[in-house]
mmCIF file of C-alpha atoms in Angstrom:
data_model
loop_
_atom_site.group_PDB
_atom_site.id
_atom_site.type_symbol
_atom_site.label_atom_id
_atom_site.label_comp_id
_atom_site.label_asym_id
_atom_site.label_seq_id
_atom_site.Cartn_x
_atom_site.Cartn_y
_atom_site.Cartn_z
ATOM 1 C CA MET A 28 -38.034 175.977 -152.457
ATOM 2 C CA THR A 29 -35.191 178.462 -152.903
ATOM 3 C CA SER A 30 -36.083 181.918 -151.614
ATOM 4 C CA PRO A 31 -34.780 185.325 -152.767
ATOM 5 C CA ALA A 32 -32.993 185.601 -149.426
ATOM 6 C CA ASP A 33 -31.162 182.339 -150.118
ATOM 7 C CA LEU A 34 -30.054 183.600 -153.533
ATOM 8 C CA ALA A 35 -28.956 186.924 -152.015
ATOM 9 C CA GLU A 36 -26.818 185.003 -149.535
ATOM 10 C CA LEU A 37 -25.439 182.800 -152.305
ATOM 11 C CA VAL A 38 -24.225 185.749 -154.388
ATOM 12 C CA ARG A 39 -23.337 187.810 -151.293
ATOM 13 C CA ALA A 40 -25.586 190.581 -152.572
ATOM 14 C CA PRO A 41 -24.388 193.445 -150.292
ATOM 15 C CA ALA A 42 -20.802 192.966 -151.470
ATOM 16 C CA ALA A 43 -21.921 194.117 -154.923
ATOM 17 C CA LEU A 44 -21.887 197.669 -153.547
ATOM 18 C CA SER A 45 -18.102 197.405 -153.856
ATOM 19 C CA VAL A 46 -18.332 196.786 -157.613
ATOM 20 C CA PRO A 47 -19.744 199.818 -159.509
ATOM 21 C CA GLY A 48 -16.972 202.033 -158.181
ATOM 22 C CA ASP A 49 -14.459 200.053 -160.262
ATOM 23 C CA VAL A 50 -16.211 201.111 -163.457
ATOM 24 C CA PHE A 51 -16.704 204.708 -162.344
ATOM 25 C CA ALA A 52 -13.043 205.029 -161.332
ATOM 26 C CA GLY A 53 -11.938 203.621 -164.692
ATOM 27 C CA ALA A 54 -14.289 205.847 -166.668
ATOM 28 C CA ALA A 55 -13.213 208.935 -164.727
ATOM 29 C CA ALA A 56 -9.537 208.149 -165.307
ATOM 30 C CA ALA A 57 -10.082 207.629 -169.038
ATOM 31 C CA GLY A 58 -12.359 210.660 -169.383
ATOM 32 C CA THR A 59 -15.264 208.534 -170.626
ATOM 33 C CA LEU A 60 -17.906 209.170 -167.955
ATOM 34 C CA GLY A 61 -21.258 209.306 -169.716
ATOM 35 C CA PRO A 62 -24.712 207.778 -170.135
ATOM 36 C CA ARG A 63 -23.363 204.298 -170.793
ATOM 37 C CA THR A 64 -21.212 204.188 -167.638
ATOM 38 C CA PRO A 65 -24.060 203.085 -165.306
ATOM 39 C CA ALA A 66 -24.924 200.255 -167.713
ATOM 40 C CA LEU A 67 -21.316 199.070 -167.681
ATOM 41 C CA ALA A 68 -21.420 199.215 -163.888
ATOM 42 C CA GLY A 69 -24.550 197.064 -163.988
ATOM 43 C CA ALA A 70 -22.787 194.540 -166.202
ATOM 44 C CA SER A 71 -19.932 194.484 -163.722
ATOM 45 C CA VAL A 72 -22.334 193.705 -160.869
ATOM 46 C CA LEU A 73 -23.867 190.826 -162.839
ATOM 47 C CA LEU A 74 -20.434 189.339 -163.498
ATOM 48 C CA TYR A 75 -19.521 189.750 -159.822
ATOM 49 C CA TRP A 76 -22.655 187.924 -158.699
ATOM 50 C CA ALA A 77 -21.926 185.225 -161.267
ATOM 51 C CA GLY A 78 -18.508 184.774 -159.721
ATOM 52 C CA MET A 79 -19.960 184.481 -156.232
ATOM 53 C CA ALA A 80 -22.449 181.808 -157.307
ATOM 54 C CA ALA A 81 -19.756 179.912 -159.222
ATOM 55 C CA ASN A 82 -17.465 180.165 -156.205
ATOM 56 C CA ASP A 83 -19.983 178.459 -153.928
ATOM 57 C CA TRP A 84 -20.746 175.833 -156.565
ATOM 58 C CA ALA A 85 -17.042 175.019 -156.913
ATOM 59 C CA ASP A 86 -16.536 174.968 -153.116
ATOM 60 C CA ARG A 87 -19.695 173.044 -152.236
ATOM 61 C CA ARG A 88 -17.855 169.986 -150.878
ATOM 62 C CA LEU A 89 -15.364 172.039 -148.889
ATOM 63 C CA ASP A 90 -18.152 174.239 -147.533
ATOM 64 C CA ALA A 91 -19.991 171.120 -146.381
ATOM 65 C CA VAL A 92 -17.140 170.680 -143.900
ATOM 66 C CA GLU A 93 -16.040 174.247 -143.138
ATOM 67 C CA ARG A 94 -19.230 176.272 -143.710
ATOM 68 C CA PRO A 95 -22.225 173.945 -143.562
ATOM 69 C CA GLU A 96 -24.521 176.928 -143.052
ATOM 70 C CA ARG A 97 -23.894 178.241 -146.588
ATOM 71 C CA PRO A 98 -26.842 177.955 -149.045
ATOM 72 C CA ILE A 99 -25.605 174.911 -151.009
ATOM 73 C CA PRO A 100 -24.398 172.574 -148.215
ATOM 74 C CA SER A 101 -27.412 173.506 -146.090
ATOM 75 C CA GLY A 102 -29.696 172.362 -148.925
ATOM 76 C CA ARG A 103 -31.359 175.725 -149.460
ATOM 77 C CA VAL A 104 -29.891 176.047 -152.993
ATOM 78 C CA SER A 105 -29.163 173.000 -155.138
ATOM 79 C CA PRO A 106 -25.802 172.707 -156.935
ATOM 80 C CA PRO A 107 -27.445 172.699 -160.421
ATOM 81 C CA ALA A 108 -29.408 175.840 -159.518
ATOM 82 C CA ALA A 109 -26.248 177.606 -158.331
ATOM 83 C CA PHE A 110 -24.354 176.663 -161.483
ATOM 84 C CA GLY A 111 -27.256 177.700 -163.696
ATOM 85 C CA LEU A 112 -27.512 181.030 -161.899
ATOM 86 C CA ALA A 113 -23.785 181.637 -162.351
ATOM 87 C CA ALA A 114 -23.969 180.830 -166.060
ATOM 88 C CA GLY A 115 -27.066 182.971 -166.577
ATOM 89 C CA LEU A 116 -25.605 185.952 -164.748
ATOM 90 C CA THR A 117 -22.412 185.651 -166.798
ATOM 91 C CA ALA A 118 -24.355 185.678 -170.048
ATOM 92 C CA ALA A 119 -26.455 188.627 -168.891
ATOM 93 C CA GLY A 120 -23.373 190.578 -167.823
ATOM 94 C CA LEU A 121 -21.619 190.034 -171.141
ATOM 95 C CA ALA A 122 -24.756 190.948 -173.084
ATOM 96 C CA LEU A 123 -25.269 194.159 -171.100
ATOM 97 C CA ALA A 124 -21.612 195.188 -171.443
ATOM 98 C CA THR A 125 -21.741 194.628 -175.207
ATOM 99 C CA ALA A 126 -25.034 196.485 -175.584
ATOM 100 C CA ALA A 127 -23.720 199.449 -173.602
ATOM 101 C CA GLY A 128 -20.157 199.665 -174.869
ATOM 102 C CA GLY A 129 -20.009 197.703 -178.110
ATOM 103 C CA ARG A 130 -16.983 195.722 -179.206
ATOM 104 C CA ARG A 131 -14.527 197.675 -177.079
ATOM 105 C CA ALA A 132 -16.437 196.865 -173.906
ATOM 106 C CA ALA A 133 -16.889 193.239 -174.969
ATOM 107 C CA ALA A 134 -13.127 192.989 -175.545
ATOM 108 C CA VAL A 135 -12.639 193.680 -171.817
ATOM 109 C CA ALA A 136 -15.758 191.963 -170.455
ATOM 110 C CA LEU A 137 -14.941 188.614 -172.072
ATOM 111 C CA PRO A 138 -11.497 188.227 -170.480
ATOM 112 C CA LEU A 139 -12.964 189.556 -167.228
ATOM 113 C CA ALA A 140 -15.603 186.815 -167.211
ATOM 114 C CA ALA A 141 -13.013 184.199 -168.166
ATOM 115 C CA THR A 142 -10.741 185.317 -165.331
ATOM 116 C CA VAL A 143 -13.610 185.194 -162.833
ATOM 117 C CA TRP A 144 -14.443 181.614 -163.795
ATOM 118 C CA GLY A 145 -10.773 180.701 -163.953
ATOM 119 C CA TYR A 146 -10.332 181.863 -160.377
ATOM 120 C CA ASP A 147 -13.353 179.934 -159.106
ATOM 121 C CA LEU A 148 -12.637 176.689 -160.959
ATOM 122 C CA ALA A 149 -8.854 176.496 -161.004
ATOM 123 C CA ALA A 150 -6.809 179.245 -159.363
ATOM 124 C CA LYS A 151 -8.568 179.889 -156.075
ATOM 125 C CA ASN A 152 -6.704 177.345 -153.966
ATOM 126 C CA THR A 153 -3.340 177.793 -155.651
ATOM 127 C CA ALA A 154 -0.500 180.208 -155.004
ATOM 128 C CA ALA A 155 -1.735 182.240 -157.979
ATOM 129 C CA GLY A 156 -5.163 182.795 -156.413
ATOM 130 C CA PRO A 157 -4.658 186.322 -155.028
ATOM 131 C CA ALA A 158 -3.018 187.501 -158.263
ATOM 132 C CA VAL A 159 -5.859 186.107 -160.388
ATOM 133 C CA MET A 160 -8.500 187.738 -158.206
ATOM 134 C CA ALA A 161 -6.536 190.991 -158.365
ATOM 135 C CA ALA A 162 -6.586 190.707 -162.153
ATOM 136 C CA CYS A 163 -10.389 190.412 -162.036
ATOM 137 C CA ARG A 164 -10.681 193.735 -160.253
ATOM 138 C CA GLY A 165 -8.112 195.405 -162.465
ATOM 139 C CA LEU A 166 -10.020 194.321 -165.565
ATOM 140 C CA ASP A 167 -13.223 195.590 -163.956
ATOM 141 C CA VAL A 168 -11.690 199.069 -163.706
ATOM 142 C CA LEU A 169 -10.606 198.853 -167.348
ATOM 143 C CA LEU A 170 -14.164 197.911 -168.334
ATOM 144 C CA GLY A 171 -15.199 201.396 -167.279
ATOM 145 C CA ALA A 172 -12.408 202.867 -169.386
ATOM 146 C CA SER A 173 -13.152 200.743 -172.447
ATOM 147 C CA GLY A 174 -14.657 203.642 -174.390
ATOM 148 C CA GLY A 175 -11.486 205.728 -174.165
ATOM 149 C CA ARG A 176 -7.747 205.364 -173.651
ATOM 150 C CA LEU A 177 -7.208 202.333 -171.464
ATOM 151 C CA ARG A 178 -3.693 203.453 -170.589
ATOM 152 C CA ARG A 179 -5.061 206.382 -168.620
ATOM 153 C CA ALA A 180 -6.932 203.996 -166.335
ATOM 154 C CA VAL A 181 -4.029 201.604 -165.739
ATOM 155 C CA PRO A 182 -2.833 203.332 -162.523
ATOM 156 C CA ALA A 183 -6.346 203.125 -161.044
ATOM 157 C CA ALA A 184 -6.646 199.498 -162.162
ATOM 158 C CA VAL A 185 -3.324 198.595 -160.547
ATOM 159 C CA THR A 186 -4.318 200.360 -157.308
ATOM 160 C CA VAL A 187 -7.640 198.491 -157.036
ATOM 161 C CA ALA A 188 -5.900 195.242 -157.989
ATOM 162 C CA ALA A 189 -3.320 195.728 -155.229
ATOM 163 C CA HIS A 190 -6.073 196.271 -152.669
ATOM 164 C CA THR A 191 -7.809 193.132 -153.918
ATOM 165 C CA TRP A 192 -4.626 191.134 -153.497
ATOM 166 C CA THR A 193 -4.507 192.070 -149.800
ATOM 167 C CA VAL A 194 -8.149 191.083 -149.234
ATOM 168 C CA THR A 195 -7.787 187.792 -151.119
ATOM 169 C CA ALA A 196 -4.581 186.866 -149.322
ATOM 170 C CA LEU A 197 -6.335 187.383 -145.990
ATOM 171 C CA SER A 198 -9.483 185.543 -147.092
ATOM 172 C CA ARG A 199 -7.498 182.351 -147.552
ATOM 173 C CA ARG A 200 -7.051 182.293 -143.754
ATOM 174 C CA GLU A 201 -10.661 182.950 -142.747
ATOM 175 C CA VAL A 202 -11.074 179.445 -141.320
ATOM 176 C CA SER A 203 -7.621 178.605 -139.987
ATOM 177 C CA GLY A 204 -6.411 182.008 -138.848
ATOM 178 C CA ALA A 205 -3.320 183.795 -140.156
ATOM 179 C CA GLU A 206 0.357 183.507 -139.470
ATOM 180 C CA ALA A 207 1.798 186.644 -137.886
ATOM 181 C CA GLY A 208 3.574 187.894 -141.023
ATOM 182 C CA LEU A 209 0.556 187.934 -143.339
ATOM 183 C CA PRO A 210 -1.393 190.841 -141.812
ATOM 184 C CA LEU A 211 1.822 192.838 -141.585
ATOM 185 C CA ARG A 212 2.353 192.411 -145.315
ATOM 186 C CA THR A 213 -1.227 193.237 -146.230
ATOM 187 C CA LEU A 214 -1.184 196.250 -143.903
ATOM 188 C CA ALA A 215 1.916 197.560 -145.644
ATOM 189 C CA GLY A 216 0.180 197.011 -148.977
ATOM 190 C CA THR A 217 -2.850 198.959 -147.764
ATOM 191 C CA ALA A 218 -0.637 201.887 -146.806
ATOM 192 C CA LEU A 219 0.876 201.962 -150.296
ATOM 193 C CA VAL A 220 -2.556 201.677 -151.928
ATOM 194 C CA ALA A 221 -3.919 204.574 -149.866
ATOM 195 C CA ALA A 222 -0.889 206.717 -150.681
ATOM 196 C CA ALA A 223 -1.331 206.072 -154.400
ATOM 197 C CA ALA A 224 -5.030 206.962 -154.282
ATOM 198 C CA ALA A 225 -4.395 210.114 -152.256
ATOM 199 C CA THR A 226 -1.896 211.602 -154.706
ATOM 200 C CA PRO A 227 -3.550 213.583 -157.531
ATOM 201 C CA PRO A 228 -2.124 213.210 -161.047
ATOM 202 C CA ALA A 229 0.361 215.863 -162.088
ATOM 203 C CA ALA A 230 -2.193 217.547 -164.346
ATOM 204 C CA THR A 231 -4.617 217.964 -161.464
ATOM 205 C CA ARG A 232 -1.933 219.446 -159.242
ATOM 206 C CA THR A 233 -1.001 221.934 -161.954
ATOM 207 C CA ARG A 234 -4.599 223.086 -162.389
ATOM 208 C CA SER A 235 -4.967 223.659 -158.648
ATOM 209 C CA THR A 236 -2.199 226.257 -158.371
ATOM 210 C CA GLY A 237 -2.920 229.971 -158.467
ATOM 211 C CA ASP A 238 -4.109 232.826 -156.282
ATOM 212 C CA PRO A 239 -5.562 231.230 -153.113
ATOM 213 C CA THR A 240 -7.803 234.279 -152.558
ATOM 214 C CA ARG A 241 -9.807 233.477 -155.690
ATOM 215 C CA ALA A 242 -12.865 231.219 -155.360
ATOM 216 C CA PRO A 243 -11.919 228.921 -158.255
ATOM 217 C CA ALA A 244 -8.528 228.332 -156.695
ATOM 218 C CA ARG A 245 -10.080 227.565 -153.318
ATOM 219 C CA LEU A 246 -12.473 225.099 -154.924
ATOM 220 C CA ALA A 247 -9.547 223.542 -156.744
ATOM 221 C CA ARG A 248 -7.767 223.089 -153.414
ATOM 222 C CA VAL A 249 -10.790 221.340 -151.965
ATOM 223 C CA ALA A 250 -10.940 219.088 -155.025
ATOM 224 C CA THR A 251 -7.258 218.314 -154.630
ATOM 225 C CA ALA A 252 -7.684 217.430 -150.943
ATOM 226 C CA LEU A 253 -10.730 215.194 -151.450
ATOM 227 C CA PRO A 254 -8.832 212.128 -152.713
ATOM 228 C CA ALA A 255 -6.579 212.268 -149.658
ATOM 229 C CA VAL A 256 -9.574 212.489 -147.311
ATOM 230 C CA LEU A 257 -11.318 209.522 -148.904
ATOM 231 C CA ALA A 258 -8.099 207.493 -149.102
ATOM 232 C CA GLY A 259 -7.472 208.240 -145.433
ATOM 233 C CA TRP A 260 -10.969 207.037 -144.561
ATOM 234 C CA TYR A 261 -10.338 203.809 -146.472
ATOM 235 C CA ALA A 262 -6.952 203.266 -144.834
ATOM 236 C CA ALA A 263 -8.198 204.027 -141.316
ATOM 237 C CA ARG A 264 -10.984 201.463 -141.320
ATOM 238 C CA TYR A 265 -9.372 198.667 -143.299
ATOM 239 C CA GLY A 266 -5.994 199.297 -141.713
ATOM 240 C CA ALA A 267 -7.437 199.169 -138.201
ATOM 241 C CA ALA A 268 -9.068 195.810 -138.929
ATOM 242 C CA GLN A 269 -5.754 194.428 -140.164
ATOM 243 C CA ALA A 270 -3.928 195.839 -137.141
ATOM 244 C CA ARG A 271 -6.284 193.831 -134.938
ATOM 245 C CA VAL A 272 -5.280 190.721 -136.889
ATOM 246 C CA VAL A 273 -1.624 191.545 -136.238
ATOM 247 C CA ALA A 274 -2.404 191.664 -132.513
ATOM 248 C CA GLU A 275 -4.456 188.453 -132.615
ATOM 249 C CA PRO A 276 -4.406 186.507 -135.909
ATOM 250 C CA SER A 277 -7.508 184.430 -135.124
ATOM 251 C CA ALA A 278 -9.978 183.274 -137.769
ATOM 252 C CA GLY A 279 -12.666 185.601 -136.455
ATOM 253 C CA ARG A 280 -10.470 188.669 -136.743
ATOM 254 C CA VAL A 281 -9.294 187.623 -140.200
ATOM 255 C CA ARG A 282 -12.927 187.364 -141.344
ATOM 256 C CA ALA A 283 -13.626 190.796 -139.881
ATOM 257 C CA ALA A 284 -10.645 192.256 -141.749
ATOM 258 C CA VAL A 285 -11.775 190.665 -145.011
ATOM 259 C CA GLY A 286 -15.234 192.136 -144.486
ATOM 260 C CA ALA A 287 -13.690 195.552 -143.811
ATOM 261 C CA GLY A 288 -11.650 195.268 -146.991
ATOM 262 C CA ILE A 289 -14.728 194.457 -149.063
ATOM 263 C CA THR A 290 -17.073 197.047 -147.575
ATOM 264 C CA GLY A 291 -14.334 199.689 -147.422
ATOM 265 C CA LEU A 292 -13.401 199.411 -151.086
ATOM 266 C CA PRO A 293 -15.904 202.100 -152.217
ATOM 267 C CA ALA A 294 -13.960 204.683 -150.213
ATOM 268 C CA LEU A 295 -10.834 203.775 -152.195
ATOM 269 C CA GLN A 296 -12.754 203.825 -155.470
ATOM 270 C CA GLY A 297 -14.200 207.207 -154.491
ATOM 271 C CA ALA A 298 -10.696 208.544 -153.906
ATOM 272 C CA LEU A 299 -9.566 207.288 -157.317
ATOM 273 C CA THR A 300 -12.633 208.796 -158.991
ATOM 274 C CA ALA A 301 -12.103 212.130 -157.250
ATOM 275 C CA ARG A 302 -8.397 212.234 -158.132
ATOM 276 C CA SER A 303 -9.424 212.125 -161.796
ATOM 277 C CA GLY A 304 -11.465 215.303 -161.349
ATOM 278 C CA ALA A 305 -14.928 213.865 -160.620
ATOM 279 C CA GLY A 306 -15.196 214.954 -157.002
ATOM 280 C CA LEU A 307 -18.960 214.766 -156.541
ATOM 281 C CA LEU A 308 -19.108 211.358 -158.177
ATOM 282 C CA GLY A 309 -16.236 210.250 -155.969
ATOM 283 C CA LEU A 310 -18.243 211.213 -152.888
ATOM 284 C CA ALA A 311 -21.263 209.329 -154.212
ATOM 285 C CA VAL A 312 -19.148 206.218 -154.839
ATOM 286 C CA ALA A 313 -17.605 206.421 -151.360
ATOM 287 C CA ALA A 314 -21.075 206.694 -149.793
ATOM 288 C CA ALA A 315 -21.591 203.006 -150.611
ATOM 289 C CA ALA A 316 -19.043 202.092 -147.910
ATOM 290 C CA PRO A 317 -21.198 202.775 -144.823
ATOM 291 C CA LEU A 318 -24.265 201.369 -146.582
ATOM 292 C CA GLY A 319 -22.367 198.185 -147.361
ATOM 293 C CA ARG A 320 -21.294 197.848 -143.723
ATOM 294 C CA ARG A 321 -24.903 198.068 -142.543
ATOM 295 C CA LEU A 322 -26.117 195.511 -145.075
ATOM 296 C CA ALA A 323 -23.222 193.194 -144.227
ATOM 297 C CA ARG A 324 -24.753 192.728 -140.787
ATOM 298 C CA LYS A 325 -27.664 190.971 -142.465
ATOM 299 C CA VAL A 326 -25.891 189.122 -145.292
ATOM 300 C CA SER A 327 -22.216 188.272 -144.926
ATOM 301 C CA PRO A 328 -20.002 189.674 -147.711
ATOM 302 C CA THR A 329 -17.438 186.884 -147.208
#
């Protein structure tokens, strides 16, 4: 009989901590943070879990050779159950997004779900795989912005998508190990991503100028510095893991770097949320990073 622990391993439950921050970053960028934002974040988590279950269903024969301990090849979860779970979670995610955000949210959630399934069933093992997965995360950010001007959230969506490309490119070498050039490229990408997240928009920089002896100005300076602090935290941990792959591109170190990229994503999302003016929310989003690392010791996020 399939246990809750088996299902949690199938959908890589702790990795879902890296998901709500997409929606919060998008909503903050578009100026649409409100009561419906948590519901959209919940829909995003459901679609993420659906993608994880569909991924293992699609890879069940390959996992039987490379990862026989996974829930499906080990016999703890049957293939029909995994597929049914993926389909059910997809339907629930789309229904929740539509209920929370109406047609505008559905107009983003539908292509997001289609892209998730397209990655799992067709694109994953092709050259387009990292780009398709990056598109999933970019659309996830735009889901949070669906109630406002999507264009405002495009820079945040591109930043999260770029990070996702680096993680996905590395994940394709979790079993075989990486060639020397790959971690150098992803490390350079991480540096650019962190720099983008650390730089406040022009409007925020303008609001922060003034008499530094006045309390509001000092608070504005702190708010301006927060994205850089959180982006630096993200870059330090994920970058260090990639640097270890550069030194020794073994499969074990690649898997560790992928895990660092997944569990470190909330720090990046927190930086993006804070750079849009929601500093306290940005801190709350970033707090999921250390929690995700602790949970990843019990259930692998990769």
